[in-house]
Amino acid sequence: MPVLSLDKLVPDYVKRFEPYIPSKPDQELMKLYGCKRLYRLNNNENPLGPPAAALEALGLFQPTGAAVYPSGDSYYLRQKLAALHGLDPDQFLVGNGANEVITFVIKAFCQEGDNIITADKTFAVYEWVAEFSGIEARLVPLKEFTFDDQGMLARAGERTKVFFICNPNNPTGTYWDETRLRRFLDAVAGRQIVVMDEAYCEFVENDDFPDGIKLLEEYPNLIVFRTFSKMYGLAGLRIGYLAGDLKVVDIVRRTCVVYSVNTLAQGAAAAALDDEGHISRTRRLIRAGKIYLRQEFDRLGLESRSGEGCYMMVKLPMSDTLAYRKLMTHGVMVRSMTGFRYPNWIRVSIGSHEAMEAFAGALKKILR
Ligand SMILES: *Cc1c(COP(=O)(O)O)cnc(C)c1O
């Protein structure tokens, strides 16, 4: 048998990188923790599921169609997005989840020696993709739980290519209003690409929240990410997209592998965009869930953060990884936040009232 010389084959930045371990399927977890039911409140999924229009589109899919490749560039979905936002279909690039478009952007703009800038306590995939691609990720600490615009500008250098800003931020729920975003874009002045990850924008009801897509015409270095995984309840189908200036998207398109977005996802996503009622129903549920949880946290004397988005953070008087395991024995799965650099905090997705009661009940038990 030949000797495998992995040591020589693997770049150092890959060796250093610790793989992310996804959670096991429900059935396995229920066996492991001895619970009969499992409320998954770890991934910010929509408790109402997909909109009715998307369900209908999925039902119309002919299984024999599985033999045929999907549209390689999500043709009809991009037509629909373009009509909706008043842009050119070529200003959109659809990916296998917003996660995939993160990799497109880093590949398109960064080479060895370059860096990206984001926050220390935000969605970690920007940092991870940079690092396992051999690109430096400069992490600027949040300020008052919010992306620090001045701090980020101060860290930018000759080799800084992309800023990644999560708006509203996962997990803190804070956001830059339109004035603050414009001030930042004016200061960057086209020297770098600015990505606004708007994965949770559909949950925000405040008037001062900026719609990044509306700013594309004024700021050609802006790229906006959206996903169908959160508000639109299609996380299992893996579909998200970016929008940007025609010239910018033309560059990013070179780094994407065609056919990564399947037929079912494209059809369901296009249909989901028509369902207005779904957004208001979801918002109502999230609002009520936050009010309920805030009361419960206050009653337990726990510090919590409730901003925008379909999640809350709460600080516990014990390690978050221990709390995770204890909550699992009561059939509730949350996100432990050591990985987000918030030790002792957990993030909980807002779910059905039943799920919120189960979570609050379990929390009381583990704190006793
Ligand atoms: C969930 C999430 C994504 C990824 O969404 P997918 O489309 O499911 O890959 C991107 N950004 C943020 C901030 C998220 O929370």
CSV table of C-alpha atoms and ligand atoms in Angstrom, one decimal:
chain,number,residue,atom,x,y,z
A,1,MET,CA,0.0,0.0,0.0
A,2,PRO,CA,1.5,3.4,-0.9
A,3,VAL,CA,2.1,5.9,1.9
A,4,LEU,CA,-0.3,8.8,1.8
A,5,SER,CA,1.7,12.0,2.4
A,6,LEU,CA,-1.2,14.2,3.6
A,7,ASP,CA,1.2,16.4,5.4
A,8,LYS,CA,2.7,17.6,2.2
A,9,LEU,CA,-0.5,17.7,0.3
A,10,VAL,CA,-2.6,19.9,2.6
A,11,PRO,CA,-2.1,23.7,2.8
A,12,ASP,CA,-1.3,25.0,6.3
A,13,TYR,CA,-4.5,27.1,6.4
A,14,VAL,CA,-6.6,24.0,5.8
A,15,LYS,CA,-4.6,22.0,8.4
A,16,ARG,CA,-5.3,24.8,10.9
A,17,PHE,CA,-9.0,25.0,10.2
A,18,GLU,CA,-11.3,23.1,12.5
A,19,PRO,CA,-14.2,21.5,10.6
A,20,TYR,CA,-17.7,22.5,11.6
A,21,ILE,CA,-19.7,19.6,13.1
A,22,PRO,CA,-23.4,19.7,12.2
A,23,SER,CA,-26.0,18.5,14.6
A,24,LYS,CA,-27.2,14.9,14.2
A,25,PRO,CA,-30.7,14.1,12.8
A,26,ASP,CA,-33.6,14.4,15.3
A,27,GLN,CA,-34.1,10.6,15.7
A,28,GLU,CA,-30.4,10.1,16.7
A,29,LEU,CA,-30.5,13.1,19.1
A,30,MET,CA,-33.7,11.9,20.8
A,31,LYS,CA,-32.1,8.5,21.4
A,32,LEU,CA,-28.9,10.2,22.7
A,33,TYR,CA,-30.6,12.6,25.1
A,34,GLY,CA,-33.6,10.4,25.9
A,35,CYS,CA,-36.3,12.8,24.9
A,36,LYS,CA,-39.6,12.0,23.1
A,37,ARG,CA,-40.0,15.3,21.3
A,38,LEU,CA,-37.5,17.7,20.0
A,39,TYR,CA,-38.0,21.4,19.4
A,40,ARG,CA,-35.3,22.6,17.1
A,41,LEU,CA,-34.7,26.3,18.1
A,42,ASN,CA,-31.1,26.4,16.8
A,43,ASN,CA,-31.3,27.5,13.2
A,44,ASN,CA,-33.8,30.4,12.9
A,45,GLU,CA,-36.1,28.4,10.7
A,46,ASN,CA,-39.7,29.7,10.1
A,47,PRO,CA,-42.1,28.0,12.5
A,48,LEU,CA,-44.9,28.5,9.9
A,49,GLY,CA,-43.0,26.6,7.2
A,50,PRO,CA,-43.0,27.6,3.6
A,51,PRO,CA,-45.7,29.9,2.1
A,52,ALA,CA,-48.7,28.1,0.6
A,53,ALA,CA,-47.7,29.2,-2.9
A,54,ALA,CA,-44.4,27.5,-2.5
A,55,LEU,CA,-46.0,24.3,-1.2
A,56,GLU,CA,-48.2,24.3,-4.2
A,57,ALA,CA,-45.3,24.7,-6.6
A,58,LEU,CA,-43.5,21.8,-4.9
A,59,GLY,CA,-46.6,19.7,-5.3
A,60,LEU,CA,-46.7,20.4,-9.0
A,61,PHE,CA,-43.2,19.1,-9.5
A,62,GLN,CA,-43.1,16.0,-11.7
A,63,PRO,CA,-40.8,13.4,-10.1
A,64,THR,CA,-39.6,12.2,-13.6
A,65,GLY,CA,-38.2,15.8,-14.0
A,66,ALA,CA,-35.5,14.8,-11.6
A,67,ALA,CA,-33.6,13.3,-14.5
A,68,VAL,CA,-33.2,16.7,-16.1
A,69,TYR,CA,-30.6,19.4,-15.1
A,70,PRO,CA,-32.1,22.5,-13.6
A,71,SER,CA,-31.8,25.9,-15.2
A,72,GLY,CA,-28.1,26.6,-14.8
A,73,ASP,CA,-28.6,30.3,-13.9
A,74,SER,CA,-32.1,30.1,-12.3
A,75,TYR,CA,-33.5,31.9,-15.3
A,76,TYR,CA,-37.1,32.4,-14.3
A,77,LEU,CA,-36.3,33.2,-10.7
A,78,ARG,CA,-34.0,35.9,-11.7
A,79,GLN,CA,-36.6,37.3,-14.1
A,80,LYS,CA,-39.0,37.4,-11.2
A,81,LEU,CA,-36.5,39.1,-8.8
A,82,ALA,CA,-35.7,41.6,-11.5
A,83,ALA,CA,-39.3,42.6,-12.0
A,84,LEU,CA,-39.9,42.8,-8.2
A,85,HIS,CA,-36.9,45.1,-7.6
A,86,GLY,CA,-36.9,47.0,-10.9
A,87,LEU,CA,-33.5,45.7,-11.9
A,88,ASP,CA,-31.9,43.7,-14.7
A,89,PRO,CA,-32.0,39.9,-14.3
A,90,ASP,CA,-28.3,39.9,-14.7
A,91,GLN,CA,-27.9,41.8,-11.5
A,92,PHE,CA,-28.8,38.7,-9.6
A,93,LEU,CA,-26.8,35.5,-8.9
A,94,VAL,CA,-28.6,32.6,-7.3
A,95,GLY,CA,-26.7,30.1,-5.1
A,96,ASN,CA,-27.1,26.9,-3.1
A,97,GLY,CA,-28.1,29.0,-0.1
A,98,ALA,CA,-26.6,32.4,0.8
A,99,ASN,CA,-23.8,30.4,2.2
A,100,GLU,CA,-22.7,29.5,-1.3
A,101,VAL,CA,-22.8,33.1,-2.6
A,102,ILE,CA,-20.4,34.0,0.3
A,103,THR,CA,-17.8,31.7,-1.3
A,104,PHE,CA,-18.5,33.1,-4.8
A,105,VAL,CA,-17.7,36.6,-3.5
A,106,ILE,CA,-14.5,35.7,-1.6
A,107,LYS,CA,-13.2,33.7,-4.6
A,108,ALA,CA,-14.0,36.5,-7.0
A,109,PHE,CA,-12.2,39.2,-5.2
A,110,CYS,CA,-9.5,37.7,-2.9
A,111,GLN,CA,-6.1,36.2,-3.6
A,112,GLU,CA,-3.2,35.2,-1.4
A,113,GLY,CA,-2.2,38.2,0.8
A,114,ASP,CA,-5.7,39.9,0.6
A,115,ASN,CA,-8.0,40.2,3.6
A,116,ILE,CA,-11.7,40.7,4.4
A,117,ILE,CA,-13.1,42.6,7.3
A,118,THR,CA,-16.1,41.6,9.4
A,119,ALA,CA,-17.1,41.6,13.1
A,120,ASP,CA,-16.0,39.2,15.8
A,121,LYS,CA,-19.6,38.4,16.9
A,122,THR,CA,-21.6,37.7,13.8
A,123,PHE,CA,-22.5,35.0,11.3
A,124,ALA,CA,-19.2,33.0,11.2
A,125,VAL,CA,-19.3,31.8,7.6
A,126,TYR,CA,-17.6,34.9,6.2
A,127,GLU,CA,-14.7,34.3,8.5
A,128,TRP,CA,-14.6,30.6,7.9
A,129,VAL,CA,-14.7,30.7,4.1
A,130,ALA,CA,-11.9,33.3,4.2
A,131,GLU,CA,-9.8,31.2,6.5
A,132,PHE,CA,-10.1,27.9,4.7
A,133,SER,CA,-9.3,29.7,1.5
A,134,GLY,CA,-6.1,31.1,2.9
A,135,ILE,CA,-7.4,34.6,3.1
A,136,GLU,CA,-7.0,36.7,6.3
A,137,ALA,CA,-10.3,37.6,8.1
A,138,ARG,CA,-9.9,40.8,10.2
A,139,LEU,CA,-12.4,40.7,13.0
A,140,VAL,CA,-13.5,44.1,14.4
A,141,PRO,CA,-15.2,43.8,17.8
A,142,LEU,CA,-18.9,44.8,17.9
A,143,LYS,CA,-19.5,48.1,19.7
A,144,GLU,CA,-22.7,48.1,21.9
A,145,PHE,CA,-23.7,44.8,20.2
A,146,THR,CA,-23.5,46.6,16.8
A,147,PHE,CA,-21.1,46.5,13.8
A,148,ASP,CA,-18.5,49.2,14.5
A,149,ASP,CA,-18.3,51.3,11.3
A,150,GLN,CA,-15.4,53.5,12.4
A,151,GLY,CA,-13.4,50.5,13.7
A,152,MET,CA,-13.9,48.6,10.5
A,153,LEU,CA,-12.8,51.5,8.3
A,154,ALA,CA,-9.7,51.9,10.6
A,155,ARG,CA,-8.7,48.3,10.0
A,156,ALA,CA,-8.9,48.5,6.2
A,157,GLY,CA,-5.6,48.5,4.2
A,158,GLU,CA,-4.2,48.2,0.7
A,159,ARG,CA,-5.1,44.5,0.5
A,160,THR,CA,-8.6,44.7,2.0
A,161,LYS,CA,-11.1,43.6,-0.6
A,162,VAL,CA,-14.4,43.0,1.1
A,163,PHE,CA,-16.4,44.2,4.1
A,164,PHE,CA,-19.0,41.7,5.3
A,165,ILE,CA,-21.8,43.3,7.4
A,166,CYS,CA,-24.8,41.4,8.7
A,167,ASN,CA,-27.8,43.7,8.7
A,168,PRO,CA,-29.7,43.0,11.0
A,169,ASN,CA,-26.9,41.1,12.8
A,170,ASN,CA,-27.2,37.5,13.6
A,171,PRO,CA,-27.1,36.9,16.6
A,172,THR,CA,-27.4,40.4,18.3
A,173,GLY,CA,-30.4,41.7,16.3
A,174,THR,CA,-28.9,45.2,15.9
A,175,TYR,CA,-28.7,47.0,12.6
A,176,TRP,CA,-27.4,50.0,10.8
A,177,ASP,CA,-30.1,52.4,9.8
A,178,GLU,CA,-30.0,54.0,6.3
A,179,THR,CA,-28.1,57.1,7.4
A,180,ARG,CA,-25.3,55.0,9.0
A,181,LEU,CA,-25.1,52.7,6.1
A,182,ARG,CA,-24.8,55.6,3.6
A,183,ARG,CA,-22.2,57.2,5.8
A,184,PHE,CA,-20.1,54.0,5.7
A,185,LEU,CA,-20.5,53.5,1.9
A,186,ASP,CA,-19.5,57.2,1.4
A,187,ALA,CA,-16.4,56.7,3.5
A,188,VAL,CA,-15.4,53.4,1.6
A,189,ALA,CA,-15.9,55.4,-1.6
A,190,GLY,CA,-15.6,52.4,-3.9
A,191,ARG,CA,-12.2,51.2,-2.6
A,192,GLN,CA,-13.7,47.9,-1.4
A,193,ILE,CA,-16.7,45.7,-2.0
A,194,VAL,CA,-19.3,46.1,0.8
A,195,VAL,CA,-21.5,43.1,1.3
A,196,MET,CA,-24.7,43.6,3.3
A,197,ASP,CA,-26.0,40.2,4.3
A,198,GLU,CA,-29.8,40.8,4.6
A,199,ALA,CA,-30.7,37.3,5.6
A,200,TYR,CA,-33.3,38.6,8.1
A,201,CYS,CA,-34.4,41.8,6.4
A,202,GLU,CA,-38.0,40.6,5.9
A,203,PHE,CA,-38.4,40.4,9.6
A,204,VAL,CA,-37.6,44.1,10.2
A,205,GLU,CA,-40.5,46.5,10.5
A,206,ASN,CA,-38.8,49.7,11.3
A,207,ASP,CA,-38.9,52.5,8.7
A,208,ASP,CA,-35.3,53.5,9.1
A,209,PHE,CA,-34.0,50.0,8.1
A,210,PRO,CA,-32.2,50.3,4.8
A,211,ASP,CA,-33.2,48.1,1.8
A,212,GLY,CA,-29.7,47.5,0.3
A,213,ILE,CA,-31.1,46.6,-3.1
A,214,LYS,CA,-32.5,50.1,-3.4
A,215,LEU,CA,-29.0,51.5,-2.9
A,216,LEU,CA,-27.3,49.5,-5.6
A,217,GLU,CA,-27.7,52.2,-8.2
A,218,GLU,CA,-25.9,54.8,-6.1
A,219,TYR,CA,-23.2,52.4,-4.8
A,220,PRO,CA,-21.8,50.1,-7.4
A,221,ASN,CA,-19.4,48.5,-4.9
A,222,LEU,CA,-22.4,47.2,-2.8
A,223,ILE,CA,-23.5,43.6,-2.9
A,224,VAL,CA,-26.6,42.4,-1.1
A,225,PHE,CA,-27.3,38.9,0.1
A,226,ARG,CA,-30.8,37.5,0.6
A,227,THR,CA,-31.9,34.0,1.4
A,228,PHE,CA,-35.1,31.9,1.2
A,229,SER,CA,-34.1,29.9,4.3
A,230,LYS,CA,-35.4,32.2,7.0
A,231,MET,CA,-38.6,34.2,6.2
A,232,TYR,CA,-39.6,32.0,3.3
A,233,GLY,CA,-39.2,28.7,5.1
A,234,LEU,CA,-37.2,26.9,2.4
A,235,ALA,CA,-34.0,26.1,4.4
A,236,GLY,CA,-34.1,22.5,3.4
A,237,LEU,CA,-34.0,23.3,-0.3
A,238,ARG,CA,-30.9,25.5,-0.1
A,239,ILE,CA,-31.4,28.6,-2.1
A,240,GLY,CA,-30.3,32.2,-1.7
A,241,TYR,CA,-28.9,35.0,-3.9
A,242,LEU,CA,-26.9,38.1,-4.3
A,243,ALA,CA,-27.7,41.3,-6.0
A,244,GLY,CA,-25.2,43.9,-7.3
A,245,ASP,CA,-24.1,46.2,-10.0
A,246,LEU,CA,-24.0,44.5,-13.5
A,247,LYS,CA,-20.2,44.8,-13.8
A,248,VAL,CA,-19.7,43.4,-10.3
A,249,VAL,CA,-22.1,40.5,-10.8
A,250,ASP,CA,-20.4,39.7,-14.1
A,251,ILE,CA,-17.1,39.2,-12.2
A,252,VAL,CA,-18.6,37.2,-9.4
A,253,ARG,CA,-20.4,34.9,-11.9
A,254,ARG,CA,-17.1,33.6,-13.1
A,255,THR,CA,-16.5,31.9,-9.7
A,256,CYS,CA,-19.8,30.1,-9.5
A,257,VAL,CA,-20.3,26.5,-10.5
A,258,VAL,CA,-23.5,26.2,-12.6
A,259,TYR,CA,-26.3,23.8,-11.7
A,260,SER,CA,-25.7,24.2,-8.0
A,261,VAL,CA,-29.3,25.3,-7.5
A,262,ASN,CA,-31.9,22.5,-8.0
A,263,THR,CA,-35.2,22.6,-9.9
A,264,LEU,CA,-37.4,22.3,-6.9
A,265,ALA,CA,-35.7,25.1,-5.0
A,266,GLN,CA,-35.9,27.5,-8.0
A,267,GLY,CA,-39.6,26.8,-8.5
A,268,ALA,CA,-40.5,27.0,-4.8
A,269,ALA,CA,-38.5,30.2,-4.3
A,270,ALA,CA,-40.2,32.0,-7.3
A,271,ALA,CA,-43.6,31.0,-6.0
A,272,ALA,CA,-42.7,32.1,-2.4
A,273,LEU,CA,-42.1,35.7,-3.5
A,274,ASP,CA,-45.8,36.1,-4.3
A,275,ASP,CA,-47.1,35.3,-0.9
A,276,GLU,CA,-47.5,38.6,1.0
A,277,GLY,CA,-49.7,37.1,3.7
A,278,HIS,CA,-47.0,34.8,4.8
A,279,ILE,CA,-44.6,37.6,5.8
A,280,SER,CA,-47.2,39.4,7.9
A,281,ARG,CA,-48.3,36.1,9.6
A,282,THR,CA,-44.7,35.3,10.4
A,283,ARG,CA,-44.0,38.7,11.8
A,284,ARG,CA,-47.0,38.5,14.1
A,285,LEU,CA,-45.8,35.2,15.4
A,286,ILE,CA,-42.3,36.4,16.0
A,287,ARG,CA,-43.4,39.6,17.7
A,288,ALA,CA,-45.6,37.6,20.1
A,289,GLY,CA,-42.8,35.0,20.8
A,290,LYS,CA,-40.4,37.8,21.7
A,291,ILE,CA,-42.8,39.5,24.1
A,292,TYR,CA,-43.5,36.1,25.8
A,293,LEU,CA,-39.8,35.2,26.1
A,294,ARG,CA,-38.7,38.6,27.3
A,295,GLN,CA,-41.2,38.3,30.1
A,296,GLU,CA,-40.0,34.8,31.0
A,297,PHE,CA,-36.3,36.0,30.9
A,298,ASP,CA,-37.1,39.0,33.1
A,299,ARG,CA,-39.0,36.8,35.6
A,300,LEU,CA,-35.9,34.5,35.8
A,301,GLY,CA,-33.6,37.6,36.3
A,302,LEU,CA,-31.7,36.8,33.1
A,303,GLU,CA,-30.0,39.4,30.8
A,304,SER,CA,-31.4,39.1,27.3
A,305,ARG,CA,-31.1,40.8,23.9
A,306,SER,CA,-34.1,41.1,21.6
A,307,GLY,CA,-33.5,43.1,18.5
A,308,GLU,CA,-34.6,42.4,14.9
A,309,GLY,CA,-34.7,39.0,13.4
A,310,CYS,CA,-36.4,35.8,14.5
A,311,TYR,CA,-34.2,35.0,17.4
A,312,MET,CA,-33.2,36.3,20.9
A,313,MET,CA,-30.0,35.9,23.0
A,314,VAL,CA,-30.0,35.2,26.7
A,315,LYS,CA,-27.2,35.0,29.2
A,316,LEU,CA,-27.2,32.1,31.6
A,317,PRO,CA,-25.5,31.6,35.0
A,318,MET,CA,-23.7,28.5,33.6
A,319,SER,CA,-21.7,27.4,30.6
A,320,ASP,CA,-23.7,27.6,27.4
A,321,THR,CA,-22.4,24.2,26.2
A,322,LEU,CA,-23.6,22.6,29.5
A,323,ALA,CA,-26.9,24.5,29.1
A,324,TYR,CA,-27.2,23.1,25.6
A,325,ARG,CA,-26.9,19.5,26.8
A,326,LYS,CA,-29.3,20.0,29.7
A,327,LEU,CA,-31.9,21.6,27.5
A,328,MET,CA,-31.5,18.7,25.1
A,329,THR,CA,-32.6,16.3,27.8
A,330,HIS,CA,-35.8,18.3,27.9
A,331,GLY,CA,-36.2,18.1,24.2
A,332,VAL,CA,-35.2,21.7,23.4
A,333,MET,CA,-32.3,22.5,21.0
A,334,VAL,CA,-30.8,26.0,21.1
A,335,ARG,CA,-27.6,27.5,19.7
A,336,SER,CA,-24.8,27.6,22.2
A,337,MET,CA,-22.9,30.8,21.6
A,338,THR,CA,-19.3,30.1,22.5
A,339,GLY,CA,-18.8,29.7,18.8
A,340,PHE,CA,-20.1,33.3,18.3
A,341,ARG,CA,-17.6,34.3,21.0
A,342,TYR,CA,-20.4,34.9,23.5
A,343,PRO,CA,-19.6,32.4,26.3
A,344,ASN,CA,-22.5,31.7,28.7
A,345,TRP,CA,-25.1,33.0,26.2
A,346,ILE,CA,-27.5,31.0,24.1
A,347,ARG,CA,-29.5,32.0,21.0
A,348,VAL,CA,-33.0,30.8,20.7
A,349,SER,CA,-35.0,30.9,17.5
A,350,ILE,CA,-38.6,32.2,17.9
A,351,GLY,CA,-40.9,29.3,17.3
A,352,SER,CA,-44.6,28.4,17.8
A,353,HIS,CA,-46.1,29.3,21.1
A,354,GLU,CA,-46.0,25.6,22.1
A,355,ALA,CA,-42.2,25.6,21.4
A,356,MET,CA,-41.7,28.8,23.4
A,357,GLU,CA,-43.5,27.3,26.4
A,358,ALA,CA,-41.5,24.1,26.1
A,359,PHE,CA,-38.3,26.2,26.0
A,360,ALA,CA,-39.3,28.4,29.0
A,361,GLY,CA,-40.3,25.4,31.0
A,362,ALA,CA,-37.0,23.6,30.3
A,363,LEU,CA,-35.0,26.7,31.1
A,364,LYS,CA,-36.7,27.0,34.5
A,365,LYS,CA,-35.9,23.3,35.2
A,366,ILE,CA,-32.2,23.6,34.3
A,367,LEU,CA,-31.7,26.8,36.3
A,368,ARG,CA,-33.3,25.4,39.4
B,1,LIG,C1,-28.9,31.6,7.8
B,1,LIG,C2,-28.0,32.7,7.4
B,1,LIG,C3,-27.4,32.6,6.1
B,1,LIG,C4,-27.4,31.4,5.3
B,1,LIG,O1,-28.5,31.2,4.6
B,1,LIG,P1,-28.6,30.0,3.6
B,1,LIG,O2,-29.3,30.6,2.5
B,1,LIG,O3,-29.4,28.9,4.3
B,1,LIG,O4,-27.3,29.5,3.2
B,1,LIG,C5,-26.6,33.7,5.7
B,1,LIG,N1,-26.4,34.8,6.5
B,1,LIG,C6,-27.0,34.8,7.8
B,1,LIG,C7,-26.7,36.0,8.6
B,1,LIG,C8,-27.8,33.8,8.2
B,1,LIG,O5,-28.3,33.8,9.5
